[in-house]
Coordinates of C-alpha atoms (C1' of nucleotides) in Angstrom, one line a residue:
Chain G
M52 CA 134.8 84.1 132.2
G53 CA 137.3 86.2 130.5
R54 CA 137.7 84.1 127.4
N55 CA 136.7 86.6 124.9
R56 CA 140.3 87.5 124.0
T57 CA 140.2 86.8 120.3
I58 CA 141.1 89.7 118.1
E59 CA 138.1 90.9 116.2
L60 CA 139.0 90.1 112.7
L61 CA 136.2 90.1 110.1
R62 CA 135.7 86.5 109.5
D63 CA 134.0 86.1 106.2
V64 CA 130.7 84.5 105.6
D65 CA 130.7 80.8 105.0
D66 CA 132.4 79.7 108.0
L67 CA 130.1 80.0 110.9
P68 CA 131.3 78.3 114.0
A69 CA 127.7 77.2 114.0
D70 CA 127.1 76.9 117.7
D71 CA 127.4 80.6 118.4
R72 CA 124.6 81.7 120.6
Q73 CA 125.3 85.3 119.9
F74 CA 125.1 85.1 116.1
V75 CA 121.9 86.2 114.5
A76 CA 121.7 84.0 111.4
A77 CA 118.6 85.6 109.9
L78 CA 120.4 88.9 109.7
E79 CA 123.3 87.4 108.0
R80 CA 121.1 85.8 105.4
G81 CA 119.4 89.0 104.6
L82 CA 122.7 90.8 104.2
R83 CA 123.9 87.9 102.0
V84 CA 121.0 88.9 99.7
L85 CA 121.9 92.6 99.6
R86 CA 125.5 91.7 99.1
M87 CA 124.7 90.0 95.8
F88 CA 124.0 93.3 94.2
S89 CA 127.0 94.9 92.8
S90 CA 128.0 96.8 89.7
A91 CA 128.1 93.4 87.9
H92 CA 124.6 92.5 89.0
E93 CA 122.5 95.6 89.0
T94 CA 119.3 93.7 89.0
L95 CA 118.6 90.1 90.2
S96 CA 115.6 87.8 90.3
N97 CA 114.6 85.6 93.2
G98 CA 115.9 82.6 91.4
E99 CA 119.3 84.1 90.8
L100 CA 119.5 85.1 94.4
S101 CA 118.6 81.7 95.6
R102 CA 121.4 80.2 93.5
G103 CA 123.9 82.8 94.3
T104 CA 123.4 82.7 98.1
A105 CA 122.7 79.0 98.4
L106 CA 119.5 79.8 100.3
S107 CA 116.2 78.0 99.7
K108 CA 113.7 79.6 97.4
A109 CA 111.2 80.1 100.2
T110 CA 113.7 81.8 102.3
I111 CA 114.8 84.1 99.6
S112 CA 111.2 85.0 98.9
R113 CA 110.7 86.0 102.5
L114 CA 113.9 88.0 102.6
T115 CA 113.3 89.9 99.4
Y116 CA 109.8 90.6 100.6
T117 CA 111.1 92.0 103.9
L118 CA 113.9 94.0 102.2
S119 CA 111.4 95.5 99.8
R120 CA 109.0 96.5 102.5
L121 CA 111.9 98.3 104.2
G122 CA 113.0 100.1 101.0
Y123 CA 116.3 98.3 100.7
L124 CA 115.2 96.7 97.5
T125 CA 112.8 97.8 94.8
H126 CA 110.8 95.4 92.8
D127 CA 110.2 95.8 89.1
P128 CA 106.8 94.1 88.7
A129 CA 107.3 93.8 85.0
S130 CA 110.5 91.8 85.0
G131 CA 110.1 90.4 88.4
R132 CA 113.6 91.5 89.3
Y133 CA 114.9 93.4 92.2
R134 CA 117.4 96.2 92.5
L135 CA 118.9 98.1 95.4
G136 CA 116.5 100.8 96.7
P137 CA 117.0 104.1 98.2
G138 CA 117.4 102.7 101.7
A139 CA 120.5 100.8 100.8
L140 CA 122.2 103.9 99.7
A141 CA 122.1 105.5 103.1
L142 CA 124.1 102.6 104.6
G143 CA 127.2 102.7 102.5
Y144 CA 127.4 106.3 101.7
A145 CA 127.6 107.6 105.2
S146 CA 130.9 105.7 105.8
L147 CA 132.4 106.8 102.5
S148 CA 131.6 110.5 102.6
K149 CA 133.5 111.3 105.7
F150 CA 136.5 109.3 104.9
D151 CA 139.2 111.8 104.1
V152 CA 141.8 109.6 102.7
R153 CA 139.7 109.5 99.6
Q154 CA 139.5 113.2 99.2
V155 CA 143.3 113.5 99.6
A156 CA 144.1 110.6 97.3
R157 CA 141.7 111.2 94.5
P158 CA 143.5 113.8 92.5
L159 CA 146.8 112.0 92.7
M160 CA 145.1 108.8 91.7
Q161 CA 143.5 110.5 88.7
N162 CA 146.9 111.9 87.6
L163 CA 148.6 108.6 87.8
A164 CA 145.8 106.7 86.1
D165 CA 145.9 109.2 83.2
Y166 CA 149.7 108.9 83.0
A167 CA 149.6 105.1 82.9
G168 CA 146.6 104.8 80.7
A169 CA 145.2 102.4 83.3
S170 CA 143.2 102.5 86.5
V171 CA 144.2 103.2 90.1
A172 CA 142.3 102.1 93.1
L173 CA 142.3 102.5 96.8
C174 CA 141.1 99.4 98.7
A175 CA 140.3 98.1 102.2
R176 CA 139.8 94.6 103.2
D177 CA 136.4 93.1 103.6
G178 CA 136.6 89.5 104.6
L179 CA 138.5 87.6 102.0
N180 CA 138.1 90.3 99.5
M181 CA 139.5 93.7 98.9
I182 CA 136.8 96.4 98.4
Y183 CA 137.2 99.4 96.3
L184 CA 137.0 102.6 98.3
E185 CA 138.1 104.9 95.5
F186 CA 138.7 104.3 91.9
R187 CA 140.0 106.5 89.1
R188 CA 140.8 105.5 85.6
S189 CA 142.2 106.9 82.5
P190 CA 139.3 107.9 80.1
N191 CA 140.7 105.6 77.4
A192 CA 141.7 102.7 79.6
L193 CA 140.1 99.3 78.9
G194 CA 139.7 97.0 81.8
L195 CA 137.3 95.2 84.0
G196 CA 134.1 97.1 84.7
L197 CA 134.8 97.7 88.3
D198 CA 133.7 100.6 90.5
I199 CA 133.6 101.8 94.0
G200 CA 132.1 99.2 96.4
D201 CA 133.0 96.3 94.2
R202 CA 135.1 93.5 95.6
I203 CA 138.0 91.5 94.3
P204 CA 139.8 88.6 95.8
L205 CA 142.4 89.1 98.5
A206 CA 144.7 86.3 97.7
T207 CA 145.4 86.7 94.0
T208 CA 145.4 90.4 93.4
S209 CA 148.1 92.9 93.9
V210 CA 146.2 95.1 96.3
G211 CA 145.3 92.1 98.3
R212 CA 148.8 90.8 98.5
A213 CA 150.1 94.3 99.4
Y214 CA 147.6 94.3 102.2
L215 CA 148.8 91.0 103.5
A216 CA 152.3 92.0 103.2
A217 CA 151.7 95.0 105.5
M218 CA 150.2 93.0 108.3
S219 CA 152.0 91.7 111.2
D220 CA 152.8 88.0 111.2
E221 CA 150.3 87.3 114.0
E222 CA 147.5 89.0 112.2
R223 CA 148.3 87.4 108.9
K224 CA 148.4 83.9 110.2
P225 CA 144.7 83.3 110.8
L226 CA 143.8 85.0 107.6
L227 CA 146.1 82.8 105.6
D228 CA 144.4 79.8 107.3
E229 CA 141.1 81.0 106.1
I230 CA 142.3 81.5 102.6
R231 CA 143.7 78.0 102.5
R232 CA 140.5 76.5 103.9
N233 CA 138.5 78.5 101.4
D234 CA 140.1 76.8 98.4
P235 CA 142.5 74.1 99.4
S236 CA 143.3 73.0 95.9
A237 CA 144.5 76.5 94.9
W238 CA 146.5 76.9 98.0
P239 CA 150.0 75.9 96.9
K240 CA 150.0 78.4 94.1
V241 CA 148.2 81.1 96.0
R242 CA 150.7 80.7 98.8
R243 CA 153.7 81.1 96.6
G244 CA 152.2 84.3 95.2
I245 CA 151.7 85.7 98.7
E246 CA 155.1 84.8 99.9
Q247 CA 156.7 86.4 96.9
A248 CA 154.6 89.5 97.5
I249 CA 155.8 89.7 101.1
R250 CA 159.4 89.6 99.9
D251 CA 158.7 92.1 97.2
V252 CA 157.1 94.6 99.5
A253 CA 159.9 94.3 101.9
E254 CA 162.7 94.7 99.3
R255 CA 161.1 97.1 96.8
G256 CA 158.0 98.5 98.4
Y257 CA 155.5 97.0 96.0
C258 CA 154.2 93.7 94.7
T259 CA 152.5 92.5 91.5
S260 CA 149.9 90.2 90.2
L261 CA 150.7 89.4 86.6
G262 CA 147.6 87.5 85.5
D263 CA 147.3 85.6 88.7
W264 CA 143.7 86.6 89.2
V265 CA 142.4 87.3 85.6
P266 CA 144.8 86.1 83.0
E267 CA 144.9 89.2 80.9
I268 CA 145.2 91.7 83.7
H269 CA 148.4 92.9 85.2
S270 CA 148.6 95.0 88.3
L271 CA 150.9 96.3 91.1
G272 CA 150.0 97.1 94.7
V273 CA 151.5 99.2 97.5
P274 CA 150.3 99.1 101.1
L275 CA 149.3 102.3 102.9
D276 CA 149.8 101.7 106.6
V277 CA 148.0 104.6 108.1
N278 CA 145.8 104.8 111.1
S279 CA 142.4 104.5 109.5
P280 CA 139.2 103.1 110.9
Y281 CA 139.3 100.5 108.2
G282 CA 142.8 99.4 109.1
I283 CA 145.4 98.9 106.5
L284 CA 144.6 100.2 103.1
S285 CA 146.3 99.7 99.8
F286 CA 146.7 101.1 96.3
N287 CA 147.0 99.5 93.0
I288 CA 147.5 100.2 89.4
G289 CA 145.7 97.8 87.1
G290 CA 145.1 97.3 83.5
L291 CA 145.5 95.0 80.5
A292 CA 148.7 93.0 80.3
S293 CA 149.8 94.8 77.1
T294 CA 149.4 98.2 78.8
L295 CA 151.4 97.1 81.9
P296 CA 154.4 95.1 80.8
P297 CA 156.6 94.0 83.7
R298 CA 159.5 96.2 82.6
L299 CA 157.4 99.3 82.7
I300 CA 156.0 98.4 86.0
E301 CA 159.4 97.9 87.5
T302 CA 161.2 100.9 86.1
D303 CA 158.4 103.5 86.0
L304 CA 155.1 102.8 87.5
A305 CA 156.2 101.2 90.8
P306 CA 158.2 104.2 91.8
R307 CA 155.3 106.5 91.0
L308 CA 152.8 104.5 92.9
I309 CA 155.1 104.3 95.9
G310 CA 155.5 108.0 95.6
L311 CA 151.8 108.5 95.6
T312 CA 151.4 106.4 98.6
R313 CA 154.1 108.3 100.5
R314 CA 152.5 111.6 99.7
V315 CA 149.1 110.5 100.8
A316 CA 150.6 109.1 104.0
E317 CA 152.2 112.5 104.7
M318 CA 149.1 114.5 104.1
L319 CA 147.3 112.5 106.7
G320 CA 149.0 113.8 109.8
A321 CA 146.1 115.8 111.0
S322 CA 143.0 113.7 111.0
A323 CA 141.0 112.3 113.8
A324 CA 138.6 114.6 115.7
A325 CA 135.7 112.5 116.7
E326 CA 132.4 114.2 117.4
R327 CA 129.9 112.4 119.5
L328 CA 126.4 113.5 119.3
P329 CA 123.9 112.4 121.9
V330 CA 121.2 110.0 120.8
K331 CA 117.7 110.6 121.9
P332 CA 115.4 107.6 122.7
V333 CA 112.8 106.9 120.1
K334 CA 109.3 106.4 121.2
S335 CA 108.8 102.7 121.1
G336 CA 105.7 103.1 118.9
R337 CA 104.9 100.0 117.0
Chain J
M25 CA 107.7 118.4 124.3
G26 CA 111.2 119.5 124.5
R27 CA 113.2 121.5 122.0
N28 CA 114.7 119.7 119.2
R29 CA 118.3 120.7 119.7
T30 CA 119.8 117.8 117.9
I31 CA 117.9 116.9 114.8
E32 CA 116.8 113.3 114.8
L33 CA 116.7 112.2 111.2
L34 CA 116.4 108.5 111.9
R35 CA 112.8 108.1 112.7
D36 CA 111.9 104.8 111.2
V37 CA 108.8 103.7 109.6
D38 CA 107.8 102.1 112.8
D39 CA 104.5 100.7 111.9
L40 CA 104.6 97.3 110.4
P41 CA 101.4 95.3 110.2
A42 CA 103.0 93.0 112.7
D43 CA 101.2 89.8 111.9
D44 CA 103.0 89.2 108.6
R45 CA 104.0 85.6 108.2
Q46 CA 106.4 86.7 105.4
F47 CA 108.3 89.3 107.3
V48 CA 111.7 88.5 108.8
A49 CA 111.8 90.6 111.9
A50 CA 115.4 89.8 112.9
L51 CA 116.6 91.2 109.6
E52 CA 114.6 94.4 110.1
R53 CA 116.1 94.8 113.5
G54 CA 119.7 94.4 112.2
L55 CA 119.1 97.0 109.5
R56 CA 117.6 99.3 112.1
V57 CA 121.0 99.2 113.7
L58 CA 122.9 99.9 110.6
R59 CA 120.5 102.7 109.7
M60 CA 121.4 104.6 112.9
F61 CA 124.7 105.4 111.4
S62 CA 124.6 108.5 109.3
S63 CA 126.7 111.6 108.8
A64 CA 125.3 112.9 112.1
H65 CA 126.3 109.8 114.0
E66 CA 129.5 108.5 112.7
T67 CA 130.2 106.3 115.6
L68 CA 127.7 104.8 118.1
S69 CA 127.9 102.7 121.3
N70 CA 125.7 99.8 122.1
G71 CA 123.8 102.0 124.6
E72 CA 123.1 104.7 122.1
L73 CA 122.0 102.1 119.6
S74 CA 119.7 100.5 122.2
R75 CA 118.1 103.8 122.9
G76 CA 117.9 105.0 119.3
T77 CA 116.3 101.8 118.0
A78 CA 114.2 100.9 121.0
L79 CA 115.7 97.4 121.1
S80 CA 116.7 95.7 124.3
K81 CA 120.4 95.8 125.3
A82 CA 120.7 92.1 124.9
T83 CA 119.4 92.2 121.4
I84 CA 121.6 95.1 120.4
S85 CA 124.6 93.3 121.8
R86 CA 123.8 90.3 119.6
L87 CA 123.2 92.3 116.5
T88 CA 126.3 94.4 116.8
Y89 CA 128.2 91.2 117.4
T90 CA 126.8 89.7 114.2
L91 CA 127.3 92.8 112.1
S92 CA 130.9 93.1 113.3
R93 CA 131.6 89.5 112.4
L94 CA 130.3 90.2 109.0
G95 CA 132.3 93.3 108.5
Y96 CA 129.4 95.7 108.4
L97 CA 130.5 97.3 111.6
T98 CA 133.9 97.8 113.0
H99 CA 134.5 98.0 116.7
D100 CA 136.9 100.4 118.3
P101 CA 138.0 98.5 121.4
A102 CA 139.3 101.6 123.1
S103 CA 136.1 103.6 123.0
G104 CA 133.8 100.7 122.8
R105 CA 132.1 102.3 119.9
Y106 CA 131.1 101.1 116.5
R107 CA 131.3 102.6 113.1
L108 CA 130.3 101.4 109.6
G109 CA 132.8 98.9 108.2
P110 CA 133.9 98.3 104.7
G111 CA 131.1 95.8 104.1
A112 CA 128.4 98.4 104.5
L113 CA 130.0 100.5 101.8
A114 CA 129.4 98.0 99.1
L115 CA 125.7 98.1 99.6
G116 CA 125.0 101.7 99.1
Y117 CA 127.5 102.6 96.5
A118 CA 126.5 100.0 93.9
S119 CA 123.1 101.6 93.6
L120 CA 124.4 105.1 93.5
S121 CA 127.2 104.7 91.0
K122 CA 125.1 103.5 88.1
F123 CA 122.4 106.0 88.6
D124 CA 122.8 108.5 85.7
V125 CA 120.5 111.2 86.7
R126 CA 123.2 112.2 89.2
Q127 CA 125.9 112.5 86.6
V128 CA 123.7 114.7 84.5
A129 CA 122.4 116.9 87.2
R130 CA 125.5 117.4 89.2
P131 CA 127.1 120.2 87.3
L132 CA 123.9 122.1 86.9
M133 CA 123.3 121.7 90.6
Q134 CA 126.7 123.0 91.5
N135 CA 126.2 126.1 89.3
L136 CA 122.9 126.9 90.9
A137 CA 124.2 126.3 94.4
D138 CA 127.1 128.7 93.7
Y139 CA 124.7 131.3 92.3
A140 CA 122.4 131.1 95.2
G141 CA 125.0 130.8 97.9
A142 CA 123.1 127.9 99.2
S143 CA 122.8 124.2 98.7
V144 CA 121.0 122.1 96.0
A145 CA 120.0 118.5 96.5
L146 CA 118.4 115.7 94.5
C147 CA 116.3 113.4 96.6
A148 CA 114.2 110.2 96.4
R149 CA 111.7 109.0 98.9
D150 CA 112.7 106.4 101.6
G151 CA 109.8 105.6 103.8
L152 CA 108.6 108.8 105.4
N153 CA 111.9 110.5 104.6
M154 CA 113.5 112.0 101.6
I155 CA 117.0 110.7 101.1
Y156 CA 119.8 112.7 99.5
L157 CA 121.0 111.1 96.3
E158 CA 123.2 114.1 95.3
F159 CA 124.1 117.2 97.1
R160 CA 126.0 120.3 96.0
R161 CA 126.6 123.4 97.9
S162 CA 128.2 126.8 97.6
P163 CA 131.6 126.7 99.2
N164 CA 130.7 129.6 101.5
A165 CA 127.2 128.4 102.3
L166 CA 126.2 127.8 105.9
G167 CA 123.6 125.2 106.5
L168 CA 122.8 121.9 108.1
G169 CA 125.7 119.4 107.9
L170 CA 123.9 117.1 105.5
D171 CA 125.4 114.9 102.9
I172 CA 124.5 112.2 100.4
G173 CA 122.7 109.3 102.1
D174 CA 121.2 111.4 104.8
R175 CA 117.5 111.6 105.3
I176 CA 115.2 114.5 106.1
P177 CA 111.4 114.3 106.8
L178 CA 109.0 114.0 103.9
A179 CA 106.1 116.0 105.4
T180 CA 107.7 119.3 106.4
T181 CA 110.4 119.9 103.8
S182 CA 110.1 121.4 100.4
V183 CA 111.6 118.4 98.6
G184 CA 109.2 116.1 100.4
R185 CA 106.2 118.2 99.6
A186 CA 107.3 118.5 96.0
Y187 CA 107.5 114.8 95.9
L188 CA 104.0 114.5 97.4
A189 CA 102.7 117.0 94.9
A190 CA 103.9 115.0 92.0
M191 CA 102.1 111.8 93.0
S192 CA 98.8 110.7 91.8
D193 CA 95.9 111.0 94.3
E194 CA 95.7 107.3 94.8
E195 CA 99.3 106.9 95.5
R196 CA 99.4 109.8 97.8
K197 CA 96.5 108.8 99.9
P198 CA 98.0 105.9 101.9
L199 CA 101.2 107.9 102.4
L200 CA 99.3 110.8 103.9
D201 CA 97.6 108.3 106.2
E202 CA 100.9 107.1 107.4
I203 CA 102.2 110.6 108.0
R204 CA 99.1 111.3 110.1
R205 CA 99.4 108.2 112.1
N206 CA 103.1 108.8 112.6
D207 CA 102.4 112.1 114.5
P208 CA 98.7 112.8 114.9
S209 CA 99.3 116.0 117.0
A210 CA 101.3 117.7 114.2
W211 CA 98.9 116.6 111.5
P212 CA 96.6 119.7 111.1
K213 CA 99.6 121.9 110.5
V214 CA 101.4 119.4 108.4
R215 CA 98.4 118.9 106.3
R216 CA 97.9 122.5 105.6
G217 CA 101.5 122.7 104.4
I218 CA 101.1 119.8 102.1
E219 CA 97.9 121.1 100.6
Q220 CA 99.4 124.4 100.0
A221 CA 102.4 122.7 98.3
I222 CA 100.1 120.8 96.0
R223 CA 98.4 124.0 94.9
D224 CA 101.8 125.8 94.5
V225 CA 103.3 123.1 92.4
A226 CA 100.2 123.0 90.2
E227 CA 100.1 126.7 89.8
R228 CA 103.7 127.8 89.8
G229 CA 105.7 124.6 89.5
Y230 CA 107.4 124.8 92.8
C231 CA 106.7 124.8 96.5
T232 CA 108.4 126.0 99.7
S233 CA 109.1 125.3 103.3
L234 CA 109.9 128.5 105.1
G235 CA 111.0 127.2 108.5
D236 CA 108.4 124.4 108.7
W237 CA 111.0 121.8 109.4
V238 CA 113.9 123.7 111.0
P239 CA 112.9 127.3 112.0
E240 CA 115.9 129.0 110.5
I241 CA 115.9 127.1 107.2
H242 CA 114.1 128.1 104.1
S243 CA 113.9 126.0 101.0
L244 CA 112.0 125.4 97.8
G245 CA 111.4 122.2 95.9
V246 CA 110.6 121.1 92.4
P247 CA 109.5 117.6 91.5
L248 CA 111.2 115.6 88.7
D249 CA 108.8 113.1 87.3
V250 CA 111.0 110.9 85.3
N251 CA 111.0 107.2 84.8
S252 CA 113.6 106.2 87.3
P253 CA 114.0 103.0 89.3
Y254 CA 113.6 105.1 92.4
G255 CA 110.3 106.6 91.3
I256 CA 109.7 110.3 91.5
L257 CA 112.7 112.4 92.4
S258 CA 112.8 116.0 93.5
F259 CA 115.2 118.9 93.7
N260 CA 115.5 121.5 96.3
I261 CA 117.4 124.7 97.1
G262 CA 118.0 125.1 100.8
G263 CA 119.8 127.5 103.1
L264 CA 119.5 129.9 106.0
A265 CA 116.4 132.1 106.0
S266 CA 118.4 135.2 105.6
T267 CA 120.0 133.9 102.4
L268 CA 116.7 132.8 100.9
P269 CA 114.1 135.4 101.5
P270 CA 110.6 134.7 100.1
R271 CA 110.9 137.5 97.5
L272 CA 114.1 136.2 96.1
I273 CA 112.8 132.7 96.0
E274 CA 109.7 133.7 94.1
T275 CA 111.3 136.1 91.6
D276 CA 114.6 134.5 90.9
L277 CA 115.4 131.1 92.4
A278 CA 112.2 129.3 91.6
P279 CA 112.4 129.9 87.9
R280 CA 116.0 128.8 87.9
L281 CA 115.3 125.6 89.8
I282 CA 112.4 124.9 87.5
G283 CA 114.7 125.5 84.6
L284 CA 117.3 123.1 86.0
T285 CA 114.7 120.4 86.5
R286 CA 113.4 120.8 83.0
R287 CA 116.8 120.5 81.5
V288 CA 117.6 117.4 83.4
A289 CA 114.4 115.9 82.4
E290 CA 115.2 116.6 78.7
M291 CA 118.6 115.1 78.9
L292 CA 117.2 111.8 80.2
G293 CA 115.6 110.7 77.0
A294 CA 118.1 108.0 76.2
S295 CA 118.6 105.9 79.3
A296 CA 117.6 102.4 80.0
A297 CA 119.7 99.5 78.6
A298 CA 119.5 96.8 81.2
E299 CA 122.3 94.2 81.2
R300 CA 121.6 91.0 82.8
L301 CA 124.5 88.8 83.7
P302 CA 123.9 85.2 84.6
V303 CA 124.5 84.2 88.2
K304 CA 126.6 81.2 88.9
P305 CA 125.6 78.9 91.8
V306 CA 127.8 79.2 94.8
K307 CA 129.3 76.1 96.3
S308 CA 127.1 75.6 99.3
G309 CA 130.2 75.6 101.5
R310 CA 128.9 76.6 104.9
Chain I
dA88 C1' 137.5 105.0 150.2
dA89 C1' 133.3 102.8 149.1
dA90 C1' 129.1 103.6 146.8
dA91 C1' 126.4 104.8 143.1
dT92 C1' 125.8 105.0 137.8
dA93 C1' 126.3 103.7 133.6
dT94 C1' 127.9 100.6 130.5
dG95 C1' 128.3 96.0 127.9
dT96 C1' 128.1 90.8 128.0
dT97 C1' 126.4 86.3 129.3
dC98 C1' 123.1 83.1 130.9
dC99 C1' 118.9 80.8 130.3
dG100 C1' 113.9 79.5 129.8
dC101 C1' 110.1 80.0 126.7
dT102 C1' 107.7 81.1 122.8
dA103 C1' 107.2 83.1 118.5
dT104 C1' 110.0 82.8 114.6
dG105 C1' 111.4 81.8 110.5
dC106 C1' 113.1 77.6 108.1
dG107 C1' 112.4 74.3 104.2
dG108 C1' 109.5 70.5 102.0
dT109 C1' 105.7 70.4 99.4
dA110 C1' 102.0 72.0 96.9
dC111 C1' 100.1 75.5 94.0
dA112 C1' 100.0 79.0 90.5
dT113 C1' 102.1 81.3 86.3
dC114 C1' 104.6 81.9 82.5
dC115 C1' 107.5 80.5 78.8
dA116 C1' 109.2 77.3 74.9
dC117 C1' 108.5 73.8 71.9
Chain X
dG287 C1' 99.3 69.9 74.9
dT288 C1' 103.8 68.7 78.0
dG289 C1' 107.9 69.9 80.2
dG290 C1' 110.8 73.3 82.2
dA291 C1' 111.4 77.2 84.3
dT292 C1' 109.8 80.6 87.6
dG293 C1' 107.7 82.9 92.1
dT294 C1' 104.2 82.6 96.1
dA295 C1' 101.6 80.4 99.8
dC296 C1' 101.0 76.9 103.3
dC297 C1' 102.1 74.8 107.5
dG298 C1' 104.4 71.6 110.9
dC299 C1' 108.3 71.7 113.7
dA300 C1' 112.8 72.7 115.7
dT301 C1' 115.2 76.2 117.2
dA302 C1' 116.7 80.8 116.8
dG303 C1' 116.6 84.6 119.1
dC304 C1' 114.2 87.5 122.4
dG305 C1' 114.2 89.9 127.0
dG306 C1' 114.7 89.9 132.0
dA307 C1' 118.1 89.3 135.2
dA308 C1' 122.6 88.3 136.8
dC309 C1' 127.1 89.3 136.1
dA310 C1' 131.1 92.0 134.9
dT311 C1' 133.7 96.3 134.2
dA312 C1' 134.4 101.2 133.7
dT313 C1' 133.4 106.0 135.2
dT314 C1' 131.7 109.3 138.4
dT315 C1' 130.1 110.9 143.0
dT316 C1' 130.1 111.4 147.8

DNA sequence: AAAATATGTTCCGCTATGCGGTACATCCAC
DNA sequence: GTGGATGTACCGCATAGCGGAACATATTTT
């Protein structure tokens, strides 16, 4: 039966088509737990995990036990709290390190961040979020305490909207559906923001979010449509509203961020080169 | 057995006490899959994964499907191969970024790497491996293509032995048992190396591995016994045998690496400060 | 050209798995 | 003390998810 035609978009957690004989739920649950750890929650207790993941206490207990045995979490016996262990590190870093857009973009991002007295980020999509791949900020910039690996919403941030604006209509459609389903009550407003962004990107090359996500934060985003394994990427400049007034964005920062994006895109002509090492069988010990 | 032409870093801690009512096996299997991806294997096919993890084809197929849906892997339809997706990144990076030993040590490590024309690494233990937390190398140094997040064996490398040397006898005991069980035939030789290292560290503050892991690689290691969430850490200098002759190590490099370690340890007086944010319940959507 | 290999996906029966309710054990605060 | 948290352990039961095999599909061999 050749019915597996659907494009593999990364459907986010939460909506499991339930009756999927292929889906390994226990794995998903375990990853839900790991996912809770971010720069905002360096350490978490079983209780917090249970609340944050909507999994039963017993289940969490088993999962944290398993993850600890495997080195993905470490347990602080004194506080009874967990934090990411050395094992977790290997996962993420491997993908980051060889990802050359970052190397190329980093110095330019730092310059612009310093110039604007704000922060500049490079993001990819992860479900209904945008995830920080690279992040530079001006030393004296105030802002949210974000860092590489953190996630921010897709629908209400400028990076997210820039991302959406760069997609083809067919790709965007299902994603918008999901956003709507995810929070129907917010949808009318969210939708307007996105449509505006699509127009803005088409006409001026950038879009904004002036307090649409966090009231006191302004930001602008520009998509980078380059052939990366993570698909479309996008840049933003973000900071306090007072630092980034609309006029400044429009006349000065937007052209600069667009320029940055253009230069990065140019520098990425020669990439690729996939090496494929053979993988030896592992003795099935156990 | 055959020559180790390709270095297999991913040997897992294969021996789990099996009958553990608390242990979630499906989760472990899924993580085994993610773990296969490293700087040596940027992309992998289902077949390679099946071989490398000793899991059945059907199981791998289900796991890669699940991981892809969740954004931890991305699938390249053309080649049929997987690579780590944006989701994976969030895991590792969160733990790395806030880990201040790295910030402190990095510049010193770079200096020493440049001076020695070799590479310098900071490692923690992950099962029976040492994992690279930070890594600096001289621009013109040849060596293994390692990077942050990669793993190398505990028992035959200098960092690993330095780590072992810094443990208390009671802690070390079970670990040594595990090493022995993991490869009984190699044990006599491995054991001698470790005992030598323990003596060396006690008497001179460092230990070496002169080709004990990879024939043409020499290295020396120094433990850093500081109160970190990852437990004991250790530094190494590593490079080609011709670059790191024993005499040079003994007279020049060892004192320098010990000095580096000492300085890092001193700088880490004022650390700690744990912030604990509350965790809001998640609407149990589903 | 098959035919032979190697690859990945799907199907399906069976059992071990892992889920969650409950009970138990601590630890706080008051 | 009691009441409210917290985390672990137990255990019955449904089902998740495992693996062998059948089925596709691509790649190479003859």
